[in-house]
XYZ file of C-alpha atoms in Angstrom:
675
model
C 28.520 -33.455 -25.219
C 26.886 -30.426 -23.892
C 25.936 -29.549 -27.818
C 24.392 -32.870 -28.095
C 22.292 -32.268 -24.967
C 21.204 -29.012 -26.100
C 19.979 -30.322 -29.401
C 18.179 -33.229 -27.629
C 16.164 -30.907 -25.239
C 15.338 -28.772 -28.390
C 13.899 -31.860 -30.197
C 11.949 -32.975 -27.275
C 10.399 -29.387 -26.750
C 9.613 -29.226 -30.301
C 7.680 -32.633 -30.257
C 5.890 -31.629 -27.348
C 4.611 -28.404 -28.811
C 3.603 -30.160 -32.186
C 1.696 -32.778 -30.452
C -0.144 -30.449 -28.024
C -3.714 -29.636 -28.894
C -4.675 -26.176 -30.192
C -6.094 -23.918 -27.216
C -9.963 -23.600 -27.219
C -11.341 -20.405 -29.031
C -14.211 -20.298 -26.566
C -12.393 -20.817 -23.233
C -13.015 -18.129 -20.797
C -12.897 -17.430 -17.156
C -16.729 -17.164 -16.543
C -18.448 -17.037 -13.163
C -19.656 -20.889 -13.758
C -16.098 -21.870 -13.609
C -14.890 -19.815 -10.972
C -15.166 -20.147 -7.250
C -18.349 -18.562 -5.757
C -18.926 -17.535 -2.235
C -21.897 -19.446 -0.513
C -23.231 -18.307 2.746
C -23.102 -21.002 5.423
C -26.659 -19.993 6.143
C -27.794 -21.330 2.766
C -26.744 -25.196 3.747
C -26.124 -24.719 7.667
C -29.680 -25.179 9.785
C -29.976 -24.256 13.455
C -31.174 -27.147 15.531
C -31.754 -25.000 18.508
C -32.754 -21.559 19.701
C -29.626 -19.540 19.207
C -31.205 -16.720 21.380
C -31.831 -18.771 24.123
C -28.213 -20.130 23.905
C -27.061 -16.573 23.934
C -28.722 -15.725 27.092
C -26.993 -18.711 28.833
C -23.458 -17.687 27.214
C -23.540 -13.987 28.105
C -25.595 -14.463 31.393
C -26.534 -10.969 31.840
C -27.217 -7.453 30.610
C -27.772 -8.554 27.069
C -29.904 -5.205 26.261
C -26.924 -3.150 27.559
C -24.540 -5.229 25.501
C -26.297 -4.649 22.398
C -26.701 -1.198 22.857
C -23.160 -0.477 23.182
C -22.367 -2.578 20.106
C -24.772 -0.158 18.353
C -23.170 3.000 19.887
C -20.101 1.959 18.342
C -21.157 0.833 15.096
C -22.655 4.550 14.580
C -19.559 6.456 15.137
C -16.845 7.042 12.728
C -14.361 7.096 15.855
C -14.631 3.298 15.567
C -12.943 2.996 11.900
C -16.355 2.043 10.146
C -15.703 0.792 6.799
C -17.306 -1.324 4.215
C -15.718 -4.354 2.704
C -17.128 -6.999 0.363
C -20.695 -5.148 0.837
C -20.627 -5.370 4.891
C -20.040 -2.693 7.405
C -17.078 -3.507 9.914
C -15.786 -1.862 12.739
C -12.276 -2.445 13.988
C -9.228 -0.424 14.990
C -6.870 0.630 12.298
C -3.841 -1.293 13.448
C -1.813 0.582 10.385
C -1.869 3.664 12.804
C 1.319 4.752 14.532
C 1.710 4.084 18.280
C 1.032 7.660 18.855
C -2.237 7.661 16.717
C -3.485 4.710 18.233
C -3.035 6.065 22.001
C -4.867 9.282 20.778
C -7.632 7.584 19.172
C -8.188 5.158 22.262
C -8.562 8.288 24.413
C -10.990 9.811 21.972
C -13.252 6.766 22.070
C -13.208 6.796 25.655
C -14.435 10.376 25.831
C -17.082 9.473 22.979
C -18.281 6.606 25.391
C -18.103 9.068 28.503
C -20.538 11.614 26.520
C -22.983 8.992 26.020
C -23.074 7.938 29.482
C -21.534 4.480 28.995
C -19.391 4.800 32.443
C -22.322 6.039 34.422
C -22.468 4.588 37.912
C -18.995 2.502 37.317
C -17.615 3.740 40.563
C -20.785 5.635 42.440
C -23.274 3.080 42.247
C -23.066 -0.075 44.209
C -24.670 -3.780 44.244
C -24.896 -6.505 41.956
C -26.942 -5.074 39.364
C -24.491 -2.199 38.888
C -21.220 -4.436 38.857
C -22.894 -6.725 36.515
C -23.691 -4.038 33.946
C -20.047 -2.632 34.401
C -18.803 -6.177 33.697
C -20.854 -6.221 30.781
C -20.192 -3.055 28.957
C -16.374 -3.560 29.488
C -16.608 -6.983 27.763
C -17.944 -5.572 24.787
C -15.264 -2.747 24.421
C -12.775 -5.599 24.733
C -14.379 -7.399 21.708
C -14.021 -4.242 19.674
C -9.996 -3.422 20.868
C -8.651 -4.791 23.934
C -6.387 -1.334 24.094
C -9.541 0.345 24.797
C -10.761 -2.071 27.571
C -7.228 -2.228 28.973
C -7.099 1.599 29.321
C -10.699 1.518 31.092
C -9.505 -1.429 33.273
C -6.589 0.613 34.390
C -8.818 3.798 35.114
C -11.702 1.944 36.666
C -10.711 -1.301 37.885
C -7.394 -0.459 39.228
C -7.110 3.082 39.956
C -10.838 3.679 40.709
C -11.268 0.402 42.672
C -8.237 1.101 44.636
C -9.491 4.374 45.686
C -13.139 2.691 46.403
C -11.767 -0.484 48.478
C -8.596 0.566 49.829
C -9.818 4.070 50.792
C -12.272 5.598 53.307
C -15.234 8.197 53.011
C -12.753 11.152 52.505
C -11.214 9.375 49.464
C -14.583 8.331 48.044
C -16.039 11.690 48.174
C -12.816 13.553 46.854
C -11.966 10.982 44.093
C -14.661 8.573 42.967
C -17.152 11.151 40.827
C -14.085 12.694 39.478
C -12.727 9.522 38.302
C -15.867 8.542 36.901
C -16.109 11.729 34.928
C -12.578 11.650 33.917
C -11.679 14.974 35.547
C -9.097 12.664 37.258
C -7.374 10.362 35.092
C -5.634 7.568 37.101
C -3.125 4.696 36.554
C -1.991 2.128 38.702
C 1.832 1.929 39.888
C 2.573 -1.211 41.491
C 4.731 -3.274 39.042
C 8.569 -2.130 38.961
C 11.344 -3.023 36.860
C 12.770 -5.566 39.584
C 9.424 -6.771 41.029
C 6.352 -7.988 39.253
C 4.156 -10.783 40.697
C 6.256 -10.628 43.930
C 4.681 -7.518 45.232
C 6.086 -7.870 48.727
C 9.615 -7.325 47.135
C 8.841 -3.863 45.364
C 11.593 -1.394 46.440
C 9.707 1.867 46.275
C 9.919 3.500 49.847
C 7.568 5.837 51.588
C 8.251 7.598 54.757
C 6.553 9.977 56.934
C 7.672 13.600 57.779
C 5.454 14.662 61.135
C 6.755 18.185 61.045
C 4.886 18.740 57.707
C 2.425 16.034 58.148
C 3.513 14.757 54.530
C 4.485 11.260 53.153
C 7.771 11.149 51.053
C 7.774 8.738 48.157
C 11.267 7.847 46.785
C 12.530 5.548 43.965
C 15.751 4.402 45.858
C 17.341 2.439 42.881
C 16.809 1.872 39.243
C 14.906 -1.683 40.048
C 12.504 0.173 41.977
C 11.347 2.651 38.708
C 7.609 1.895 38.421
C 7.333 -0.196 34.798
C 4.536 -1.215 32.603
C 2.311 1.584 34.228
C -0.803 1.735 31.772
C -1.747 5.463 31.269
C 1.150 6.868 32.775
C 3.408 7.805 29.345
C 0.625 10.226 28.233
C -2.748 10.569 30.054
C -2.855 9.773 33.789
C -2.398 12.688 36.001
C -2.599 10.727 39.398
C -1.416 7.560 40.147
C -1.986 4.905 43.063
C 1.492 4.202 44.076
C 2.077 0.689 45.888
C 5.183 1.205 48.122
C 6.860 0.164 51.112
C 6.022 2.179 54.520
C 8.792 3.287 56.424
C 7.646 4.643 60.137
C 10.740 5.695 62.134
C 12.982 3.169 60.613
C 10.654 0.087 60.950
C 9.235 -1.042 57.518
C 5.467 -1.898 57.910
C 5.268 -3.567 54.542
C 3.133 -2.577 51.649
C 0.637 0.180 51.799
C -1.422 2.346 48.989
C -0.743 5.854 48.381
C -2.404 8.884 45.833
C 0.112 10.853 44.159
C -0.487 13.303 41.600
C 2.104 12.808 38.423
C 0.784 15.733 36.180
C -1.164 19.191 36.416
C -4.396 19.402 34.650
C -2.630 20.717 31.460
C -0.591 17.688 31.349
C 2.814 19.095 32.563
C 4.640 16.350 34.662
C 4.973 17.478 38.483
C 8.128 18.404 39.988
C 10.037 15.417 41.678
C 8.271 13.122 39.255
C 10.319 11.497 36.054
C 8.287 9.639 33.507
C 9.397 7.886 30.286
C 7.501 5.585 27.912
C 7.896 1.852 27.696
C 8.021 2.408 23.939
C 6.277 -0.052 21.416
C 4.868 -3.355 22.112
C 3.849 -6.583 20.497
C 0.328 -5.446 21.148
C -2.097 -3.131 23.100
C -0.279 -0.042 21.419
C -3.220 2.226 22.335
C -2.176 2.069 25.780
C 0.374 4.254 26.863
C 2.507 2.316 29.158
C 5.063 4.217 31.240
C 7.987 4.152 33.673
C 7.916 6.501 36.939
C 10.423 7.582 39.154
C 9.765 9.522 42.489
C 12.473 11.861 43.520
C 11.244 12.471 47.236
C 7.765 13.434 45.857
C 5.721 14.946 49.106
C 2.138 14.140 49.491
C -0.577 14.937 52.067
C -0.930 12.717 55.066
C -4.630 12.029 53.870
C -3.506 10.502 50.571
C -2.719 7.335 52.461
C -5.747 4.978 51.529
C -6.351 4.049 55.095
C -8.964 1.370 55.161
C -6.500 -1.205 56.594
C -4.045 1.068 58.243
C -3.534 4.560 58.976
C -0.539 7.001 60.281
C -1.582 9.588 62.811
C -0.477 13.269 62.420
C 2.193 12.802 65.285
C 3.632 9.591 63.029
C 2.144 6.746 65.112
C 1.144 3.768 63.097
C -2.272 2.148 63.806
C -4.118 -0.913 61.995
C -6.668 -3.061 63.178
C -5.101 -6.152 61.613
C -1.883 -6.837 63.490
C -0.390 -9.507 61.731
C 1.811 -8.508 58.967
C 0.802 -11.567 56.470
C -3.179 -11.004 56.818
C -2.619 -7.187 56.457
C -0.850 -7.748 53.422
C -3.453 -10.288 52.085
C -6.196 -7.328 53.016
C -4.300 -4.982 50.473
C -4.235 -7.486 47.799
C -7.906 -8.838 48.196
C -9.756 -5.882 46.369
C -7.856 -6.834 43.201
C -9.877 -9.789 42.518
C -11.828 -7.922 40.166
C -9.181 -7.532 37.840
C -8.702 -11.558 37.530
C -12.428 -11.835 36.846
C -12.503 -9.512 34.095
C -9.141 -10.955 32.480
C -10.811 -14.226 32.474
C -14.194 -12.807 31.004
C -12.344 -10.758 28.413
C -9.925 -13.910 27.191
C -13.304 -16.077 26.464
C -14.840 -13.269 24.403
C -11.609 -12.970 22.339
C -11.603 -16.775 21.976
C -15.297 -16.655 20.920
C -14.134 -13.842 18.369
C -11.380 -16.332 16.824
C -13.611 -19.267 16.616
C -16.385 -17.125 15.016
C -14.475 -16.023 12.413
C -12.387 -19.515 11.802
C -15.761 -21.334 11.892
C -17.703 -19.248 9.602
C -14.503 -19.306 6.967
C -14.429 -23.031 7.461
C -17.930 -23.375 6.409
C -17.510 -21.500 3.204
C -13.963 -22.266 1.914
C -13.478 -25.521 0.130
C -9.960 -27.220 -0.515
C -9.090 -30.312 -2.631
C -11.615 -33.256 -3.480
C -11.945 -36.719 -2.117
C -12.763 -38.090 -5.693
C -11.739 -37.865 -9.091
C -13.319 -34.682 -10.774
C -15.552 -34.306 -7.533
C -16.201 -31.070 -5.825
C -13.673 -29.512 -3.320
C -14.584 -30.440 0.367
C -15.674 -27.741 3.087
C -12.972 -27.356 5.478
C -15.173 -28.109 8.394
C -16.039 -31.411 6.596
C -12.520 -32.877 7.047
C -12.532 -34.714 10.359
C -8.807 -33.241 10.941
C -10.321 -29.686 10.885
C -13.356 -30.420 13.164
C -10.705 -31.990 15.507
C -8.874 -28.606 15.551
C -11.631 -26.316 16.338
C -14.684 -28.054 17.607
C -13.121 -29.197 20.691
C -11.723 -25.641 21.525
C -15.441 -24.567 21.044
C -16.599 -27.012 23.399
C -14.181 -25.642 26.130
C -15.107 -21.840 25.160
C -18.471 -22.786 25.910
C -17.926 -24.361 29.298
C -15.576 -21.590 30.002
C -18.124 -19.234 29.619
C -20.507 -20.844 32.161
C -17.350 -20.740 34.483
C -16.839 -17.191 34.200
C -20.333 -16.089 34.372
C -20.401 -18.266 37.574
C -17.214 -16.301 38.867
C -18.614 -13.012 38.186
C -22.070 -13.941 39.962
C -20.004 -15.211 43.080
C -18.038 -12.102 43.120
C -20.909 -9.443 42.732
C -22.346 -11.259 45.678
C -19.145 -11.615 47.571
C -18.981 -11.709 51.235
C -16.048 -12.005 53.812
C -16.700 -15.767 54.222
C -16.568 -16.015 50.084
C -13.311 -13.856 49.687
C -10.814 -16.736 50.017
C -12.987 -18.843 47.607
C -13.247 -16.282 45.432
C -9.401 -15.603 45.501
C -8.332 -19.138 44.684
C -11.006 -19.880 41.949
C -10.394 -16.510 40.235
C -6.559 -17.192 40.166
C -7.055 -20.687 38.556
C -9.742 -19.379 35.922
C -7.561 -16.443 35.213
C -4.433 -18.787 34.373
C -6.354 -21.407 32.521
C -8.760 -19.303 30.598
C -6.257 -16.780 29.195
C -3.919 -20.057 28.336
C -6.881 -21.414 26.430
C -7.631 -18.010 24.384
C -3.936 -18.132 23.305
C -4.133 -21.505 22.289
C -7.515 -21.009 20.624
C -6.196 -17.942 18.811
C -3.085 -19.564 17.196
C -5.286 -22.669 16.390
C -7.854 -20.255 14.608
C -5.086 -18.446 12.837
C -3.600 -21.459 11.439
C -7.117 -22.742 10.345
C -7.877 -19.846 8.163
C -4.517 -20.058 6.343
C -2.593 -17.127 4.979
C -5.772 -14.968 5.666
C -4.721 -14.918 9.291
C -1.978 -12.785 8.511
C -3.945 -9.862 7.686
C -4.659 -7.476 10.742
C -8.229 -6.777 9.002
C -9.305 -10.435 9.748
C -8.410 -9.916 13.314
C -7.359 -13.483 14.432
C -3.656 -13.179 14.135
C -3.304 -9.680 15.466
C -5.509 -10.618 18.487
C -2.574 -12.960 19.705
C -0.254 -10.004 20.154
C -3.041 -7.862 21.841
C -3.949 -10.705 24.318
C -0.638 -12.226 25.055
C -0.213 -10.004 28.170
C -3.016 -11.655 29.857
C -0.826 -14.402 30.757
C 1.368 -12.408 32.872
C -0.046 -9.428 34.180
C -2.164 -9.181 37.253
C -0.181 -12.269 38.412
C 1.841 -14.576 36.179
C -0.096 -17.483 35.522
C 2.300 -19.944 36.739
C 2.528 -18.508 39.932
C -1.243 -18.098 40.243
C -1.601 -21.712 39.701
C 0.895 -22.430 42.551
C -1.021 -20.106 44.529
C -4.121 -22.491 43.931
C -2.260 -25.747 44.899
C -1.069 -24.095 48.106
C -4.273 -23.268 49.132
C -5.879 -26.686 48.641
C -2.921 -28.031 50.664
C -3.729 -25.543 53.480
C -7.459 -26.454 53.214
C -6.213 -30.390 53.343
C -3.880 -30.308 56.123
C -6.254 -27.827 58.157
C -9.205 -30.579 57.755
C -7.282 -33.493 58.436
C -5.382 -31.919 61.798
C -8.787 -30.844 63.068
C -10.586 -34.249 61.869
C -13.147 -32.045 60.365
C -14.869 -32.597 56.973
C -14.104 -30.761 54.202
C -16.305 -27.619 53.514
C -15.438 -25.035 50.718
C -13.288 -24.975 47.629
C -15.233 -27.680 46.076
C -13.732 -30.272 48.118
C -16.899 -31.517 49.800
C -16.635 -34.919 47.604
C -13.573 -35.787 49.352
C -15.966 -36.419 52.578
C -17.383 -39.578 50.536
C -15.752 -42.864 49.542
C -13.498 -42.529 46.608
C -15.363 -43.034 43.214
C -14.627 -46.478 41.517
C -14.352 -46.186 37.875
C -15.754 -48.907 35.295
C -12.735 -50.550 33.763
C -14.755 -50.847 30.445
C -15.592 -47.217 28.935
C -18.434 -47.582 26.698
C -19.873 -44.591 24.766
C -22.690 -44.065 26.907
C -20.465 -44.365 30.072
C -17.994 -41.618 28.615
C -20.935 -39.246 28.232
C -22.503 -39.696 31.340
C -22.339 -36.817 33.465
C -21.933 -38.885 36.858
C -18.868 -40.357 35.134
C -17.466 -37.290 34.140
C -18.021 -35.758 37.639
C -16.444 -38.875 39.026
C -13.318 -38.951 37.226
C -12.714 -35.408 37.549
C -12.962 -35.543 41.516
C -11.083 -38.605 41.733
C -8.185 -37.062 39.635
C -8.053 -33.997 42.125
C -8.499 -36.037 45.038
C -5.514 -38.398 44.259
C -3.359 -35.405 43.166
C -4.068 -33.393 46.162
C -3.333 -36.519 48.570
C 0.061 -37.244 46.594
C 0.926 -33.867 46.963
C 0.424 -33.082 50.639
C 2.075 -36.635 51.107
C 5.097 -35.699 48.967
C 5.495 -32.142 50.951
C 5.167 -33.873 54.130
C 7.622 -36.531 53.343
C 10.250 -33.569 52.544
C 9.428 -31.742 55.605
C 9.843 -34.870 57.593
C 13.547 -34.767 56.400
C 14.063 -31.465 57.488
C 13.070 -29.437 54.271
C 11.134 -26.084 54.787
C 7.705 -26.285 53.522
C 8.387 -23.531 50.975
C 11.348 -25.475 49.435
C 9.137 -28.477 49.685
C 6.400 -26.959 47.156
C 9.109 -26.019 44.909
C 10.423 -29.327 44.668
C 6.842 -30.623 44.064
C 6.093 -28.184 41.324
C 4.942 -30.828 38.480
C 2.401 -32.127 41.069
C 1.460 -28.788 41.983
C 0.630 -27.847 38.322
C -1.258 -31.113 37.900
C -3.242 -30.467 40.960
C -4.080 -26.935 40.210
C -5.216 -27.699 36.577
C -7.202 -30.383 37.863
C -8.972 -28.313 40.457
C -9.668 -25.693 38.043
C -10.922 -27.997 35.169
C -13.372 -29.686 37.834
C -14.667 -26.381 38.884
C -15.326 -25.509 35.137
C -16.898 -29.005 34.548
C -19.357 -28.225 37.686
C -20.692 -24.921 36.354
C -21.630 -26.494 33.059
C -23.410 -29.282 35.162
C -24.960 -26.800 37.053
C -26.425 -24.586 34.240
C -27.494 -28.076 32.511
C -29.440 -28.919 35.348
C -31.549 -25.867 35.177
C -32.570 -26.089 31.741
C -36.027 -27.568 30.682
C -35.865 -30.945 28.339
C -35.549 -29.673 24.768
C -32.790 -28.947 21.956
C -30.814 -26.303 23.985
C -30.371 -28.915 26.959
C -29.500 -31.828 24.524
C -26.875 -29.653 22.641
C -25.297 -28.263 25.852
C -25.012 -32.079 26.819
C -22.800 -32.629 23.782
C -20.628 -29.756 24.545
C -20.292 -30.645 28.113
C -19.288 -34.211 26.901
C -16.910 -32.830 24.582
C -15.257 -30.418 27.163
C -14.911 -33.172 29.621
C -13.534 -35.787 27.328
C -10.871 -33.598 25.713
C -9.839 -32.225 28.970
C -9.021 -35.878 29.965
C -7.591 -36.780 26.645
C -5.219 -33.901 27.200
C -4.134 -34.796 30.740
C -1.466 -37.358 30.973
C -1.548 -37.704 34.880
C -4.511 -39.897 34.552
C -2.703 -42.495 32.771
C 0.550 -41.645 34.675
C -1.205 -42.645 38.053
C -3.230 -45.410 36.650
C -6.476 -43.699 36.681
C -7.431 -44.735 33.053
C -5.723 -47.631 31.096
C -4.422 -47.339 28.053
C -7.249 -49.193 26.426
C -9.510 -46.315 28.484
C -7.382 -43.701 27.028
C -7.925 -44.904 23.647
C -11.715 -45.065 24.211
C -11.879 -41.380 25.219
C -9.810 -40.641 21.982
C -12.225 -42.293 19.690
C -15.402 -40.768 21.555
C -13.676 -37.332 20.864
C -13.973 -37.812 17.229
C -17.374 -39.274 17.424
C -18.330 -36.065 19.381
C -16.654 -33.669 16.591
C -18.876 -35.551 13.884
C -22.039 -34.954 16.322
C -21.320 -31.433 16.632
C -20.269 -30.500 13.193
C -23.899 -29.895 12.114
C -24.351 -27.432 14.922
C -21.006 -25.587 14.230
C -22.845 -22.271 12.776
C -25.280 -22.333 15.478
C -22.794 -22.464 18.294
C -20.873 -19.785 16.932
C -23.709 -17.391 16.099
C -25.105 -18.130 19.770
C -22.076 -15.855 20.953
C -24.287 -12.761 19.729
C -21.289 -11.235 18.253
C -22.637 -8.659 15.573
C -21.082 -9.313 12.110
C -19.494 -6.016 12.204
C -17.163 -7.123 15.140
C -15.906 -9.989 13.271
C -14.030 -9.659 9.952
C -14.264 -9.972 6.252
C -12.919 -13.440 5.931
C -15.945 -14.720 8.009
C -18.482 -13.399 5.136
C -17.897 -12.854 1.665
C -14.142 -13.380 1.519
C -14.112 -13.355 -2.421
C -16.020 -9.972 -2.889
C -14.054 -8.526 0.037
C -10.838 -9.249 -1.980
C -12.209 -8.154 -5.474
C -10.421 -5.759 -7.508
C -13.922 -3.592 -7.268
C -13.456 -3.601 -3.554
C -10.079 -1.674 -3.618
């Protein structure tokens, strides 16, 4: 039987060979039959002024940003290389962890020599702070390890000295920090405690006989953990510790401790270990620190909130421990502001690469023997990228608004900044991670190459969702603040004022039952539905908590049991705040193409946010038919934004050199001649 089968197969194969036409003698792989790269600019037009749009998106200090871009591009320290006929600058991720750390420090010293950090701590006022934000954002576009190291040194260590300290600390530390004579780190997080700062276990006592504080790590869970700059470079640390005076715990306080001498040797009574290799940010030397009864001068307590006199008496102008704890944490808001901002620039980079690629890469044809279709001409590809593009635009306006509020902050606005920055930090960093994942998939296998940046950025930016406050905890903070504001206003029978809740002083908006295209794109409808969602969720949340409290449960436990409502409320609050910043920006524009395009982007942001939130259907604000209307309108908007896709990412203002080869001539970049 097997012999018969073998003969039959041989017969079939022989017939196939004999009947096959002879190969053509003139067949060759000429350029005419090979894929050719066609720059998107040849076929895509700019329907609006991209320079004007960039001014809106960057918001401030455009010339300073471009100066720093140029400064990086002209130095070989930033790994200049030519690929596919274009020059690119990006970190070399083939380097070892130790090499990445060393080159990150060399880049910082290069920027220092060129005056990039001038005034970052010694100058004050909104202009100085906005300049610092702009340059910091550019550093992050190049390499998040670079900006993270700068963030530890300037925004954590430096700002702690600036805001927690007083004149004696400013005079001693700020200029030396700005000049990198002092290299600082911020030792708050511990092995056993991260977001729960109140629970940290490091203990500092006071010795009145020597007028010194004594810092100790009483157990392994109290070791300082994930401390950026601690493993190699920092010589001083801000130490967040419990302060015990005469056996009484006065709560969390802030100290300065020297951990290395000027030669880099670890100081006595200090132990430091490396946290090791990470999924990203390997240019940052994260370390672990133990304090073995380390003695520091009494003057090293940062005493803007509280002090210990030479005889050991504890004094503070803020008597309430909870308020004192809040005062210690308030100055750290700048960290959440910069994290939110850098997340959006990361999303911009990913979208710029993915959309440029989708405007030159083709796949399959829709007709027999027809030409292959551009990726972005597929409705499914538009649906993947263009809503994320619209969200990134909206969030750019949101973070610019947050920066402006922050640099002009007053004691009266600090609470609002704290709440809004918490919501923005969570929502924007989650958005960045989702965007990078979608962009990675949208460029296919090319997303796996680190030189194309998008895939690698996921590992670099993943940490943002948990550091400077776990995102889920920050969203709980938002809902609790809204709860407190609601209860306070109702108890005092006062109108709502602040946190964007003023709309609750007006009658509840009524939504139309039939949602036409013009209705869905109407800014007033969008505002009404976002306000209605927030209002309803806030009322439901407070009602559920009150009901549980009425049954004898504590308020905190009642919050925990209503965590789903809490999450929905925080998201509704944050998305409404983002929408309002777009509406405000749009209202300031004169009639014209930029305003028209921004209107389309705003509608896309509003409707995709509604489509993705099941609470609107869950609580009956929208019917099933309404949800279908929203979904169809999102698809229409994708089609209308498609012709503007290139212009929208070009408006980001990110130089070509900071993108990746896949965003340009990907054929030439991968040619044999480019090896």
